[in-house]
Amino acid sequence: MELSVVITHHREVDLLKKCLKALQKELIGIDAEIIVVLSEYQPKMLESFRQEFSRAKFLPFKDNLFYVRSANRGLKEARGNFVLIINDDVFVSENSLGLMLDFLKNNPKIGLLGPKILYPNGLEQPSCFRFYTPLTVLCRRTILGKMKFCQKNLSRFLYQDKNLNQPEGAEVDWMMNGSGVLLRKECLQKIGLLDERFCHYFSDVDWCRRFWQNGFKVVYFPKAVFYHYHGKRSGQGGILSLFFNKIARIHLIDGLRYFWKWRLKSDTNVAN
């Protein structure tokens, strides 16, 4: 089998339906399977989707697995040589999946490939970043972010000093996984699945770091375009949000786990 598509889903029924309809058009002529991991599923919804999307395999769970465990359940079921991972709020635009598959096949040193991500209004969503440092977190989370040295740090973090819109793709440190990444299944034999010590945030940072560490490139491919409908749901906000915003607290906890995990390790193979 050429391709497995793993979709992580949590409650967004209408978006999942649109996501699947868009995918079905893109998968015509491709030997592919669709695996949908359902967190906190509703039995009536599941039966309806099984009838409408008979090609898809649904993995229902009563509990909320959160992103990392959901993605891993799908990866364990995947049989394709390549695997596309997306959230249910991501829509694949016309011809983008075929472009990504061809590019990955022709570039064996690339392990992970990501498209350009747009909001529904056509504005670009930042999806590629340099690796976090503790200073980057402070600059994003505290009043320090308004200071000149923090602005410089954040600009570099967001790759604002580099033109990533290259037709041949651009190497990057890491990319957001949930908004769409295509990977070689064989890489998982060396790298392993997503680290389930992370709830969601920083799991993609950690995974991309492991791709680089094992000699596989992480590449941004702007010829392919995905639309991310809920891209603005995140752990954004100042330090006060840590007291009132559950997502912000999860982001902080995952960040602490990430820095502790990589505290004594250095990167020898990373993007510039």
CSV table of C-alpha atoms in Angstrom, one decimal:
chain,number,residue,atom,x,y,z
A,1,MET,CA,0.0,0.0,0.0
A,2,GLU,CA,1.3,3.4,-0.9
A,3,LEU,CA,-0.3,5.8,1.6
A,4,SER,CA,-2.0,5.8,4.9
A,5,VAL,CA,-3.9,8.9,6.1
A,6,VAL,CA,-4.3,9.2,9.9
A,7,ILE,CA,-6.9,11.7,11.1
A,8,THR,CA,-7.1,12.7,14.7
A,9,HIS,CA,-10.6,13.7,15.7
A,10,HIS,CA,-12.2,15.2,18.8
A,11,ARG,CA,-15.9,16.3,18.7
A,12,GLU,CA,-15.7,18.5,15.5
A,13,VAL,CA,-18.2,16.4,13.6
A,14,ASP,CA,-18.9,18.9,10.8
A,15,LEU,CA,-15.2,19.6,10.2
A,16,LEU,CA,-14.4,15.9,10.1
A,17,LYS,CA,-17.1,15.3,7.4
A,18,LYS,CA,-15.6,18.1,5.3
A,19,CYS,CA,-12.1,16.8,5.9
A,20,LEU,CA,-13.0,13.3,4.7
A,21,LYS,CA,-14.9,14.6,1.6
A,22,ALA,CA,-11.9,16.7,0.5
A,23,LEU,CA,-9.5,13.7,1.1
A,24,GLN,CA,-11.6,11.3,-0.9
A,25,LYS,CA,-11.2,13.5,-4.0
A,26,GLU,CA,-7.5,13.7,-3.5
A,27,LEU,CA,-7.1,9.9,-3.0
A,28,ILE,CA,-8.6,8.9,-6.4
A,29,GLY,CA,-6.0,6.8,-8.2
A,30,ILE,CA,-3.8,6.3,-5.1
A,31,ASP,CA,-3.5,3.0,-3.3
A,32,ALA,CA,-4.5,4.4,0.1
A,33,GLU,CA,-6.3,3.8,3.4
A,34,ILE,CA,-7.9,6.3,5.8
A,35,ILE,CA,-7.7,5.8,9.5
A,36,VAL,CA,-9.8,8.0,11.8
A,37,VAL,CA,-9.0,8.0,15.5
A,38,LEU,CA,-12.1,9.2,17.4
A,39,SER,CA,-11.8,10.6,20.9
A,40,GLU,CA,-14.9,10.8,23.1
A,41,TYR,CA,-16.9,9.5,20.2
A,42,GLN,CA,-20.7,9.3,20.0
A,43,PRO,CA,-22.2,5.9,18.8
A,44,LYS,CA,-24.8,7.5,16.5
A,45,MET,CA,-22.2,9.7,14.9
A,46,LEU,CA,-19.9,6.7,14.4
A,47,GLU,CA,-22.6,4.6,12.7
A,48,SER,CA,-23.5,7.5,10.4
A,49,PHE,CA,-19.9,8.1,9.4
A,50,ARG,CA,-19.3,4.4,8.7
A,51,GLN,CA,-22.2,4.4,6.3
A,52,GLU,CA,-21.2,7.6,4.5
A,53,PHE,CA,-17.4,6.9,4.4
A,54,SER,CA,-17.1,3.2,4.0
A,55,ARG,CA,-13.5,3.4,2.8
A,56,ALA,CA,-12.4,4.8,6.1
A,57,LYS,CA,-11.4,2.7,9.2
A,58,PHE,CA,-12.7,4.2,12.4
A,59,LEU,CA,-10.9,3.6,15.8
A,60,PRO,CA,-13.4,4.8,18.5
A,61,PHE,CA,-12.4,5.7,22.0
A,62,LYS,CA,-14.7,6.8,24.9
A,63,ASP,CA,-12.0,8.9,26.5
A,64,ASN,CA,-10.1,11.9,25.1
A,65,LEU,CA,-6.8,10.5,24.0
A,66,PHE,CA,-5.4,14.0,23.2
A,67,TYR,CA,-3.3,14.5,20.1
A,68,VAL,CA,-0.2,12.4,20.8
A,69,ARG,CA,-2.0,9.1,21.8
A,70,SER,CA,-4.5,9.6,19.0
A,71,ALA,CA,-1.8,10.0,16.4
A,72,ASN,CA,0.1,7.0,17.8
A,73,ARG,CA,-2.9,4.7,17.6
A,74,GLY,CA,-3.3,5.6,14.0
A,75,LEU,CA,0.4,5.2,13.2
A,76,LYS,CA,0.3,1.7,14.7
A,77,GLU,CA,-2.5,0.7,12.3
A,78,ALA,CA,-1.0,2.3,9.2
A,79,ARG,CA,0.2,0.0,6.5
A,80,GLY,CA,1.3,2.4,3.8
A,81,ASN,CA,4.8,3.2,2.8
A,82,PHE,CA,4.0,6.9,3.5
A,83,VAL,CA,1.8,8.3,6.2
A,84,LEU,CA,-0.1,11.6,6.2
A,85,ILE,CA,-1.1,12.8,9.7
A,86,ILE,CA,-3.7,15.6,9.9
A,87,ASN,CA,-6.3,16.9,12.4
A,88,ASP,CA,-9.9,16.8,11.6
A,89,ASP,CA,-9.9,20.6,11.1
A,90,VAL,CA,-7.5,20.5,8.1
A,91,PHE,CA,-8.5,20.3,4.5
A,92,VAL,CA,-6.2,19.2,1.7
A,93,SER,CA,-6.3,21.5,-1.4
A,94,GLU,CA,-6.5,20.1,-4.9
A,95,ASN,CA,-3.4,18.2,-6.1
A,96,SER,CA,-1.4,19.0,-3.0
A,97,LEU,CA,-1.2,15.4,-1.7
A,98,GLY,CA,0.0,14.1,-5.1
A,99,LEU,CA,2.7,16.8,-5.2
A,100,MET,CA,3.9,15.9,-1.7
A,101,LEU,CA,4.0,12.2,-2.5
A,102,ASP,CA,6.0,12.7,-5.7
A,103,PHE,CA,8.4,15.1,-4.0
A,104,LEU,CA,9.0,12.7,-1.0
A,105,LYS,CA,9.6,9.7,-3.4
A,106,ASN,CA,12.2,11.7,-5.3
A,107,ASN,CA,14.0,12.9,-2.3
A,108,PRO,CA,15.0,9.9,-0.1
A,109,LYS,CA,16.9,11.9,2.4
A,110,ILE,CA,13.7,13.7,3.5
A,111,GLY,CA,11.9,12.0,6.4
A,112,LEU,CA,9.2,14.5,7.1
A,113,LEU,CA,7.5,16.9,4.6
A,114,GLY,CA,5.1,19.7,5.5
A,115,PRO,CA,2.9,21.9,3.3
A,116,LYS,CA,2.1,25.6,3.4
A,117,ILE,CA,-0.7,26.2,5.9
A,118,LEU,CA,-3.4,28.8,5.2
A,119,TYR,CA,-6.3,30.0,7.3
A,120,PRO,CA,-9.7,29.9,5.6
A,121,ASN,CA,-9.4,33.6,4.7
A,122,GLY,CA,-6.2,32.8,2.8
A,123,LEU,CA,-3.8,34.3,5.2
A,124,GLU,CA,-0.7,32.1,5.9
A,125,GLN,CA,-0.4,30.4,9.3
A,126,PRO,CA,3.1,30.1,10.7
A,127,SER,CA,3.9,26.4,10.7
A,128,CYS,CA,7.7,26.1,10.6
A,129,PHE,CA,10.0,27.1,13.4
A,130,ARG,CA,13.5,26.9,14.8
A,131,PHE,CA,14.0,24.8,17.9
A,132,TYR,CA,12.8,26.4,21.2
A,133,THR,CA,15.2,27.8,23.7
A,134,PRO,CA,14.1,28.7,27.3
A,135,LEU,CA,14.5,32.4,26.2
A,136,THR,CA,12.0,31.9,23.4
A,137,VAL,CA,9.4,30.6,25.8
A,138,LEU,CA,10.0,33.6,28.1
A,139,CYS,CA,9.7,36.0,25.2
A,140,ARG,CA,6.4,34.5,24.0
A,141,ARG,CA,4.9,34.2,27.5
A,142,THR,CA,5.9,37.3,29.4
A,143,ILE,CA,6.2,41.1,29.1
A,144,LEU,CA,9.8,40.5,28.0
A,145,GLY,CA,8.4,39.8,24.6
A,146,LYS,CA,8.1,43.6,24.0
A,147,MET,CA,11.8,44.1,24.4
A,148,LYS,CA,14.1,44.5,21.5
A,149,PHE,CA,16.3,41.4,22.2
A,150,CYS,CA,13.1,39.3,22.5
A,151,GLN,CA,11.8,40.6,19.3
A,152,LYS,CA,15.0,39.5,17.6
A,153,ASN,CA,14.8,36.1,19.2
A,154,LEU,CA,11.2,35.6,18.2
A,155,SER,CA,11.9,36.7,14.6
A,156,ARG,CA,14.6,34.1,14.3
A,157,PHE,CA,12.3,31.5,15.9
A,158,LEU,CA,9.7,32.2,13.2
A,159,TYR,CA,12.2,32.1,10.4
A,160,GLN,CA,11.5,35.7,9.5
A,161,ASP,CA,15.2,36.0,8.6
A,162,LYS,CA,15.0,33.3,5.9
A,163,ASN,CA,12.9,32.9,2.7
A,164,LEU,CA,11.2,29.5,3.0
A,165,ASN,CA,9.1,29.9,-0.1
A,166,GLN,CA,11.5,27.8,-2.3
A,167,PRO,CA,10.0,25.6,-5.0
A,168,GLU,CA,12.5,22.9,-4.1
A,169,GLY,CA,11.5,23.0,-0.5
A,170,ALA,CA,13.3,24.5,2.5
A,171,GLU,CA,14.9,22.6,5.4
A,172,VAL,CA,13.5,23.7,8.8
A,173,ASP,CA,14.0,22.6,12.4
A,174,TRP,CA,10.4,21.6,13.1
A,175,MET,CA,6.8,21.9,11.8
A,176,MET,CA,3.4,21.6,13.4
A,177,ASN,CA,2.3,18.0,12.9
A,178,GLY,CA,-1.4,18.3,13.4
A,179,SER,CA,-1.9,20.7,10.5
A,180,GLY,CA,-0.4,18.1,8.2
A,181,VAL,CA,2.8,16.3,7.7
A,182,LEU,CA,3.8,13.4,5.3
A,183,LEU,CA,6.4,11.0,6.4
A,184,ARG,CA,8.2,7.8,5.4
A,185,LYS,CA,6.9,4.9,7.4
A,186,GLU,CA,10.3,3.3,7.4
A,187,CYS,CA,11.7,6.2,9.4
A,188,LEU,CA,9.6,5.1,12.4
A,189,GLN,CA,11.8,2.0,12.8
A,190,LYS,CA,14.6,4.3,13.9
A,191,ILE,CA,12.8,7.2,15.4
A,192,GLY,CA,9.8,5.6,17.0
A,193,LEU,CA,6.3,7.0,17.6
A,194,LEU,CA,5.4,10.3,19.2
A,195,ASP,CA,6.5,10.5,22.8
A,196,GLU,CA,3.4,10.0,24.9
A,197,ARG,CA,5.0,11.9,27.9
A,198,PHE,CA,3.8,14.9,26.0
A,199,CYS,CA,0.1,15.7,26.0
A,200,HIS,CA,0.1,17.7,22.7
A,201,TYR,CA,2.4,20.7,22.6
A,202,PHE,CA,6.1,20.1,22.1
A,203,SER,CA,5.4,16.6,20.8
A,204,ASP,CA,6.0,17.7,17.3
A,205,VAL,CA,9.2,19.7,18.3
A,206,ASP,CA,10.5,16.5,20.0
A,207,TRP,CA,9.6,14.3,17.0
A,208,CYS,CA,11.2,16.6,14.4
A,209,ARG,CA,14.3,16.8,16.5
A,210,ARG,CA,14.5,13.0,16.5
A,211,PHE,CA,14.1,12.9,12.7
A,212,TRP,CA,17.1,15.2,12.4
A,213,GLN,CA,19.1,13.3,15.0
A,214,ASN,CA,18.6,10.1,13.0
A,215,GLY,CA,19.7,11.6,9.7
A,216,PHE,CA,16.3,12.4,8.2
A,217,LYS,CA,15.6,15.9,6.9
A,218,VAL,CA,12.5,17.9,7.9
A,219,VAL,CA,11.4,20.0,4.9
A,220,TYR,CA,8.8,22.7,4.3
A,221,PHE,CA,7.2,22.3,0.8
A,222,PRO,CA,5.1,25.4,-0.1
A,223,LYS,CA,3.9,24.1,-3.4
A,224,ALA,CA,1.4,22.0,-1.4
A,225,VAL,CA,-1.3,23.9,0.5
A,226,PHE,CA,-3.5,22.8,3.3
A,227,TYR,CA,-6.3,24.8,5.0
A,228,HIS,CA,-6.4,24.8,8.8
A,229,TYR,CA,-9.8,25.9,10.1
A,230,HIS,CA,-9.0,26.0,13.8
A,231,GLY,CA,-5.4,27.1,13.6
A,232,LYS,CA,-5.9,29.9,16.0
A,233,ARG,CA,-6.8,27.6,18.9
A,234,SER,CA,-3.7,27.3,20.9
A,235,GLY,CA,-1.9,28.0,24.1
A,236,GLN,CA,-1.4,31.6,23.3
A,237,GLY,CA,-1.6,34.4,25.9
A,238,GLY,CA,0.5,36.0,28.5
A,239,ILE,CA,1.8,34.6,31.8
A,240,LEU,CA,-1.6,35.3,33.5
A,241,SER,CA,-3.2,32.8,31.1
A,242,LEU,CA,-1.4,30.0,32.9
A,243,PHE,CA,-3.8,30.6,35.8
A,244,PHE,CA,-7.0,30.7,33.8
A,245,ASN,CA,-6.3,28.9,30.5
A,246,LYS,CA,-6.1,25.1,30.6
A,247,ILE,CA,-4.4,24.9,27.2
A,248,ALA,CA,-1.8,27.4,28.3
A,249,ARG,CA,-1.0,25.3,31.3
A,250,ILE,CA,-0.7,22.1,29.2
A,251,HIS,CA,1.7,24.0,26.9
A,252,LEU,CA,3.8,25.0,29.8
A,253,ILE,CA,4.0,21.5,31.3
A,254,ASP,CA,4.9,20.0,27.9
A,255,GLY,CA,7.6,22.7,27.5
A,256,LEU,CA,9.1,21.7,30.9
A,257,ARG,CA,9.1,18.1,29.9
A,258,TYR,CA,10.7,18.9,26.6
A,259,PHE,CA,13.6,20.9,28.0
A,260,TRP,CA,14.2,18.3,30.7
A,261,LYS,CA,14.3,15.5,28.1
A,262,TRP,CA,16.8,17.3,25.9
A,263,ARG,CA,18.8,19.0,28.7
A,264,LEU,CA,22.1,17.1,28.1
A,265,LYS,CA,21.8,16.6,24.3
A,266,SER,CA,23.1,18.7,21.4
A,267,ASP,CA,22.0,18.8,17.8
A,268,THR,CA,24.5,17.9,15.2
A,269,ASN,CA,22.1,17.6,12.2
A,270,VAL,CA,19.6,20.5,12.1
A,271,ALA,CA,18.4,23.0,9.5
A,272,ASN,CA,20.1,26.4,9.4
